[in-house]
Coordinates of C-alpha atoms in Angstrom, one line a residue:
M842 CA 0.0 0.0 0.0
M843 CA 1.1 3.6 -0.6
E844 CA 1.8 5.5 2.5
P845 CA -0.7 8.1 3.6
T846 CA 1.9 10.8 3.1
S847 CA 2.0 9.7 -0.6
F848 CA -1.8 10.2 -0.8
D849 CA -1.4 13.6 0.8
M850 CA 1.2 14.6 -1.9
L851 CA -1.1 13.4 -4.7
D852 CA -3.9 15.4 -3.2
V853 CA -1.8 18.5 -3.5
L854 CA -0.3 17.8 -6.9
C855 CA -3.2 16.0 -8.6
P856 CA -6.4 16.9 -6.7
M857 CA -8.5 15.1 -9.3
H858 CA -6.8 11.7 -9.1
L859 CA -7.9 8.2 -8.1
V860 CA -5.8 5.4 -6.9
L861 CA -7.0 1.9 -8.1
S862 CA -6.2 -1.5 -6.7
D863 CA -5.1 -4.3 -9.0
A864 CA -8.8 -5.3 -9.2
G865 CA -9.7 -1.9 -10.5
R866 CA -11.4 -0.7 -7.3
V867 CA -11.0 2.8 -6.0
V868 CA -8.6 3.0 -3.0
H869 CA -8.3 6.8 -2.7
V870 CA -9.9 9.8 -4.3
G871 CA -8.4 13.3 -4.6
P872 CA -10.2 16.2 -2.9
T873 CA -11.5 18.0 -6.0
L874 CA -12.8 14.7 -7.5
R875 CA -14.6 14.0 -4.2
K876 CA -16.2 17.4 -4.6
L877 CA -17.8 16.4 -7.9
R878 CA -19.8 13.7 -6.1
P879 CA -20.1 14.9 -2.5
E880 CA -23.0 12.6 -1.7
Q881 CA -21.4 9.4 -3.0
A882 CA -18.8 7.2 -1.5
L883 CA -16.4 6.5 -4.4
V884 CA -13.9 4.4 -2.4
D885 CA -14.3 0.6 -2.8
R886 CA -16.3 1.0 -6.0
G887 CA -15.0 -0.2 -9.3
F888 CA -13.6 2.5 -11.6
L889 CA -15.6 1.1 -14.6
D890 CA -18.7 1.3 -12.4
I891 CA -18.2 5.0 -11.8
F892 CA -16.9 6.0 -15.3
A893 CA -17.7 5.0 -18.8
V894 CA -14.6 5.0 -21.1
K895 CA -15.4 6.6 -24.4
R896 CA -11.9 6.5 -25.9
P897 CA -10.0 4.3 -26.4
R898 CA -13.0 2.2 -27.5
A899 CA -13.8 -1.4 -26.5
I900 CA -12.6 -1.1 -22.9
G901 CA -14.8 -3.2 -20.7
S902 CA -12.5 -4.7 -18.2
V903 CA -9.7 -3.7 -15.8
A904 CA -7.2 -5.7 -17.9
E905 CA -8.1 -3.7 -21.0
L906 CA -7.9 -0.5 -19.0
C907 CA -4.4 -1.3 -17.7
A908 CA -3.3 -2.2 -21.2
V909 CA -3.7 1.4 -22.3
A910 CA -1.5 2.9 -19.6
G911 CA 0.0 6.2 -20.7
A912 CA -2.7 6.8 -23.4
K913 CA -5.1 9.7 -23.2
L914 CA -8.5 8.6 -21.8
H915 CA -11.9 10.2 -22.5
V916 CA -14.3 9.3 -19.7
N917 CA -17.6 10.5 -18.3
F918 CA -19.6 9.8 -15.1
R919 CA -22.2 7.1 -15.6
D920 CA -24.7 9.0 -13.4
S921 CA -25.9 12.6 -13.9
P922 CA -24.5 15.0 -14.5
Q923 CA -22.5 13.0 -17.0
T924 CA -19.5 15.3 -17.0
E925 CA -16.9 14.5 -19.5
L926 CA -13.3 14.3 -18.3
K927 CA -9.9 13.7 -19.8
G928 CA -7.3 11.5 -18.0
V929 CA -4.2 9.4 -18.1
L930 CA -3.5 6.1 -16.3
V931 CA -0.1 5.2 -15.0
P932 CA 1.3 2.4 -12.8
G933 CA 1.6 3.7 -9.2
P934 CA 4.7 3.4 -7.0
G935 CA 2.9 1.0 -4.7
R936 CA 2.6 -2.7 -5.5
A937 CA -0.4 -3.7 -7.6
Q938 CA -1.7 -0.1 -7.7
T939 CA -2.6 2.3 -10.5
I940 CA -3.1 6.0 -10.6
V941 CA -5.6 7.7 -12.8
N942 CA -5.3 11.5 -13.1
L943 CA -8.3 13.4 -14.5
S944 CA -9.0 16.9 -15.7
F945 CA -11.9 18.8 -17.3
G946 CA -10.0 19.7 -20.4
I947 CA -11.7 22.3 -22.6
S948 CA -14.9 21.8 -20.5
I949 CA -13.2 23.5 -17.5
L950 CA -15.6 26.5 -17.6
D951 CA -18.6 24.2 -17.4
G952 CA -17.0 22.2 -14.6
V953 CA -16.2 25.3 -12.6
R954 CA -19.8 26.5 -13.0
D955 CA -21.6 23.2 -12.4
Y956 CA -19.6 22.3 -9.3
A957 CA -18.9 25.8 -7.9
L958 CA -15.1 25.2 -8.0
S959 CA -12.5 27.8 -7.0
A960 CA -8.8 28.2 -7.4
A961 CA -8.3 26.2 -4.2
D962 CA -9.6 23.1 -6.0
F963 CA -6.7 23.0 -8.4
A964 CA -3.0 22.5 -8.0
A965 CA -1.2 25.8 -7.6
T966 CA 0.9 25.1 -10.7
D967 CA -2.1 24.1 -12.8
L968 CA -2.4 26.5 -15.8
T969 CA -6.1 26.1 -15.5
I970 CA -6.0 28.8 -12.8
E971 CA -4.3 31.2 -15.2
M972 CA -6.8 30.4 -17.9
L973 CA -9.7 30.9 -15.5
Y974 CA -8.3 34.3 -14.6
L975 CA -7.9 35.2 -18.3
V976 CA -11.4 34.0 -19.1
E977 CA -12.8 36.0 -16.1
A978 CA -10.9 39.1 -17.2
K979 CA -12.1 38.6 -20.8
S980 CA -15.7 38.2 -19.7
A981 CA -15.5 41.3 -17.6
A982 CA -14.0 43.2 -20.5
M983 CA -16.6 41.9 -22.9
E984 CA -19.4 42.8 -20.5
A985 CA -18.0 46.3 -20.1
S986 CA -17.7 46.5 -23.9
R987 CA -21.3 45.4 -24.4
N988 CA -22.5 47.9 -21.8
L989 CA -20.6 50.7 -23.5
N990 CA -21.9 49.7 -26.9
K991 CA -25.4 49.6 -25.6
R992 CA -25.0 53.1 -24.1
L993 CA -23.5 54.4 -27.3
Q994 CA -26.4 52.8 -29.3
I995 CA -28.9 54.4 -27.0
A996 CA -27.1 57.8 -27.2
R997 CA -27.0 57.5 -31.0
V998 CA -30.7 56.7 -31.3
A999 CA -31.5 59.6 -28.9
A1000 CA -29.3 62.0 -30.9
E1001 CA -30.9 60.9 -34.2
E1002 CA -34.4 61.2 -32.7
Q1003 CA -33.6 64.7 -31.4
A1004 CA -32.1 65.7 -34.8
F1005 CA -35.4 64.6 -36.5
T1006 CA -37.8 66.1 -33.9
D1007 CA -39.4 69.6 -33.7
T1008 CA -38.7 70.7 -30.2
L1009 CA -41.9 72.8 -29.8
T1010 CA -44.5 70.2 -30.9
G1011 CA -42.7 66.9 -30.5
V1012 CA -43.5 65.8 -34.1
K1013 CA -40.9 65.3 -36.8
N1014 CA -39.1 68.2 -38.6
R1015 CA -38.1 69.1 -42.1
R1016 CA -35.0 67.0 -41.9
A1017 CA -37.1 63.9 -41.0
V1018 CA -39.4 64.6 -43.9
N1019 CA -36.5 64.7 -46.4
H1020 CA -35.1 61.5 -44.9
V1021 CA -38.4 59.5 -44.9
L1022 CA -39.4 60.9 -48.4
S1023 CA -36.1 59.9 -49.9
G1024 CA -36.5 56.4 -48.4
L1025 CA -40.0 56.0 -49.8
I1026 CA -38.9 57.0 -53.2
A1027 CA -35.9 54.8 -53.2
S1028 CA -38.0 51.8 -52.2
R1029 CA -40.6 52.6 -54.8
A1030 CA -43.3 52.6 -52.1
Q1031 CA -46.7 54.1 -52.6
F1032 CA -47.6 57.1 -50.5
A1033 CA -49.4 60.4 -50.2
L1034 CA -47.9 63.7 -49.1
M1035 CA -50.0 66.5 -47.6
Q1036 CA -48.7 70.0 -47.2
I1037 CA -50.8 71.9 -44.6
D1038 CA -50.7 75.6 -43.8
L1039 CA -52.7 77.1 -41.0
D1040 CA -55.1 79.9 -41.9
F1041 CA -55.5 82.9 -39.6
F1042 CA -52.6 81.8 -37.4
K1043 CA -50.8 85.2 -37.7
A1044 CA -53.9 86.8 -36.2
V1045 CA -53.5 84.5 -33.1
N1046 CA -49.9 85.6 -32.7
D1047 CA -50.6 89.2 -33.2
T1048 CA -53.6 89.5 -30.9
L1049 CA -52.9 86.9 -28.2
G1050 CA -49.1 86.6 -28.3
H1051 CA -46.5 84.0 -29.1
A1052 CA -47.4 81.8 -26.1
A1053 CA -50.9 81.4 -27.5
G1054 CA -49.4 80.7 -30.9
D1055 CA -47.2 78.0 -29.5
H1056 CA -50.2 76.4 -27.7
V1057 CA -52.1 76.4 -31.0
L1058 CA -49.2 74.7 -32.9
Q1059 CA -48.9 72.0 -30.2
T1060 CA -52.6 71.4 -30.4
V1061 CA -52.5 71.2 -34.2
A1062 CA -49.6 68.7 -34.1
R1063 CA -51.6 66.5 -31.6
I1064 CA -54.6 66.6 -33.9
M1065 CA -52.6 65.5 -36.9
V1066 CA -51.0 62.6 -35.0
E1067 CA -54.4 61.5 -33.7
E1068 CA -55.9 61.5 -37.3
T1069 CA -53.0 59.5 -38.8
R1070 CA -51.5 56.0 -38.2
G1071 CA -48.6 55.2 -36.1
H1072 CA -46.2 54.5 -39.0
D1073 CA -47.2 57.7 -40.8
T1074 CA -45.0 60.8 -40.5
V1075 CA -46.3 64.1 -39.1
A1076 CA -43.8 67.0 -39.3
R1077 CA -43.7 70.7 -38.7
V1078 CA -41.5 72.1 -41.4
G1079 CA -41.9 75.9 -40.8
G1080 CA -43.7 78.4 -38.5
D1081 CA -47.2 77.2 -39.2
E1082 CA -46.5 74.7 -42.0
F1083 CA -46.9 71.0 -41.6
V1084 CA -46.3 68.0 -43.8
I1085 CA -47.9 64.6 -43.4
L1086 CA -46.5 61.5 -45.2
L1087 CA -49.1 58.7 -45.5
E1088 CA -47.2 55.5 -46.2
A1089 CA -48.5 52.5 -48.2
I1090 CA -51.6 54.4 -49.4
Q1091 CA -52.7 55.6 -52.9
D1092 CA -56.4 55.5 -52.7
R1093 CA -57.6 59.1 -53.2
A1094 CA -60.9 58.6 -51.3
T1095 CA -59.0 57.5 -48.2
V1096 CA -56.7 60.5 -48.4
E1097 CA -59.7 62.8 -48.9
R1098 CA -61.3 61.4 -45.7
I1099 CA -58.2 61.9 -43.7
G1100 CA -57.8 65.5 -45.0
R1101 CA -61.5 66.2 -44.3
R1102 CA -61.2 65.0 -40.7
I1103 CA -58.1 67.2 -40.1
I1104 CA -59.7 70.3 -41.6
D1105 CA -62.9 69.8 -39.6
R1106 CA -60.9 69.5 -36.3
L1107 CA -58.7 72.5 -37.1
Q1108 CA -61.8 74.6 -37.5
Q1109 CA -62.9 73.9 -33.9
P1110 CA -62.0 76.7 -31.5
I1111 CA -58.9 76.1 -29.4
A1112 CA -59.1 77.3 -25.8
Y1113 CA -56.1 79.2 -24.4
R1114 CA -56.4 80.4 -20.9
D1115 CA -59.5 82.6 -20.9
Q1116 CA -59.3 83.2 -24.7
T1117 CA -60.4 81.3 -27.8
C1118 CA -58.1 80.8 -30.8
V1119 CA -59.8 80.4 -34.2
I1120 CA -57.8 79.0 -37.1
A1121 CA -58.4 76.8 -40.1
G1122 CA -56.2 74.6 -42.3
S1123 CA -55.6 74.4 -46.1
I1124 CA -54.1 71.3 -47.6
G1125 CA -52.3 70.5 -50.8
T1126 CA -51.9 66.8 -51.6
V1127 CA -49.9 64.7 -54.0
L1128 CA -50.1 61.0 -54.7
S1129 CA -46.9 59.2 -55.5
H1130 CA -48.5 56.9 -58.1
T1131 CA -49.3 59.8 -60.4
Y1132 CA -45.5 60.2 -61.1
E1133 CA -43.6 58.0 -63.5
E1134 CA -40.4 58.8 -61.7
P1135 CA -41.1 60.4 -58.3
D1136 CA -38.7 63.2 -57.3
A1137 CA -38.6 64.6 -53.8
D1138 CA -38.2 68.2 -54.8
Q1139 CA -40.8 68.0 -57.5
I1140 CA -43.3 66.4 -55.1
L1141 CA -42.8 69.0 -52.4
A1142 CA -43.1 71.8 -55.0
D1143 CA -46.3 70.3 -56.4
A1144 CA -47.8 69.9 -53.0
D1145 CA -47.0 73.6 -52.4
I1146 CA -48.8 74.5 -55.6
A1147 CA -51.8 72.5 -54.6
L1148 CA -51.8 74.1 -51.2
Y1149 CA -51.8 77.6 -52.8
A1150 CA -54.8 76.5 -54.9
S1151 CA -56.7 75.6 -51.7
K1152 CA -56.0 79.0 -50.2
H1153 CA -57.0 80.7 -53.5
A1154 CA -60.2 78.8 -53.6
G1155 CA -61.3 79.9 -50.2
R1156 CA -59.2 78.1 -47.6
A1157 CA -60.1 75.3 -45.2
R1158 CA -60.1 72.7 -48.1
Q1159 CA -57.9 70.1 -49.7
T1160 CA -56.7 70.2 -53.3
F1161 CA -55.0 67.3 -55.0
F1162 CA -52.2 68.3 -57.4
R1163 CA -52.8 68.0 -61.1
P1164 CA -50.5 69.2 -63.9
E1165 CA -52.7 72.2 -64.9
L1166 CA -52.2 73.7 -61.5
R1167 CA -48.6 74.0 -62.3
D1168 CA -49.4 76.0 -65.4
A1169 CA -51.8 78.2 -63.4
A1170 CA -49.0 78.9 -60.9
D1171 CA -46.7 80.0 -63.7
V1172 CA -49.4 82.4 -64.9
R1173 CA -49.7 83.9 -61.4
V1174 CA -46.0 84.9 -61.4
A1175 CA -46.0 86.3 -65.0
P1176 CA -47.1 89.9 -64.1
F1177 CA -43.8 90.5 -62.3
P1178 CA -41.1 91.4 -65.0
D1179 CA -37.4 91.1 -64.3
P1180 CA -35.5 94.3 -63.4
A1181 CA -33.7 94.3 -66.8
T1182 CA -37.0 94.5 -68.6
V1183 CA -38.2 97.4 -66.5
S1184 CA -34.9 99.3 -67.1
R1185 CA -35.2 98.9 -70.9
L1186 CA -38.8 100.1 -70.9
A1187 CA -37.8 103.2 -68.9

């Protein structure tokens, strides 16, 4: 038999070892290996009763096991959890005894997690400890990196959202309209664009002050959001000018109904403190499917022309763009000759 002091040395140098008798029964178990099966008595049990040998194959007896001394073993516990271990078997210094030293191999992280192992469960010279420290440091660094990336992503989204938002009303701004409109055109999506201008808004500012005007603008923005869908774009693009982009829609009757609801609601008096603000809204609308090759600048210009036609026809109405409106707009600007012509006539 090996002296107890020899067992003690093996416990320090190889804490996951077993000492087997010539009959293949366990004589001694290292402290870390005992920790893997704390409720079981491994001593006096057969090695092949505790472990199944996966490689080398065809090992079913103690004689076959001893015949592969010095070769790398792949074993796993027969009971659950069936942890896989790597090992090597060598003849021991004691008479008719064999030592099997085991390790987790590349499954060390699973072993540490499953059995709550610590540095004290491994030999001081085992490189496993260094690897565990490296893994822990890498995990901490990766977690810090993920948290930083998450914060940067949140900050980026917040910055983009702020850049696309009108600070007074909370709806989108002109920059957002340009961005969304370009995307819709590039994807060849069907959409409708409304350009809306508030009638009599200047009178509210002049008589009740800019605070009242701001309140009116905020109320108007809320109305437009309520009368459109969540994926549509409502934007304030100027002082009292708004644009609505209705995505995935080309039915004129539907757009007419939306415009009518907005116009009707804008005509309702808006209370501000002890005063009443009265405004209206005129709308110029274009439908993307009426263009062979939609162009953002042309669409916005045509919506503006249609908006002017609504105002010219009496306000508080919606006008859909048609090509003849463009001709009429050209006629309206004709009476203003250029300065060179005026000079020659003089």
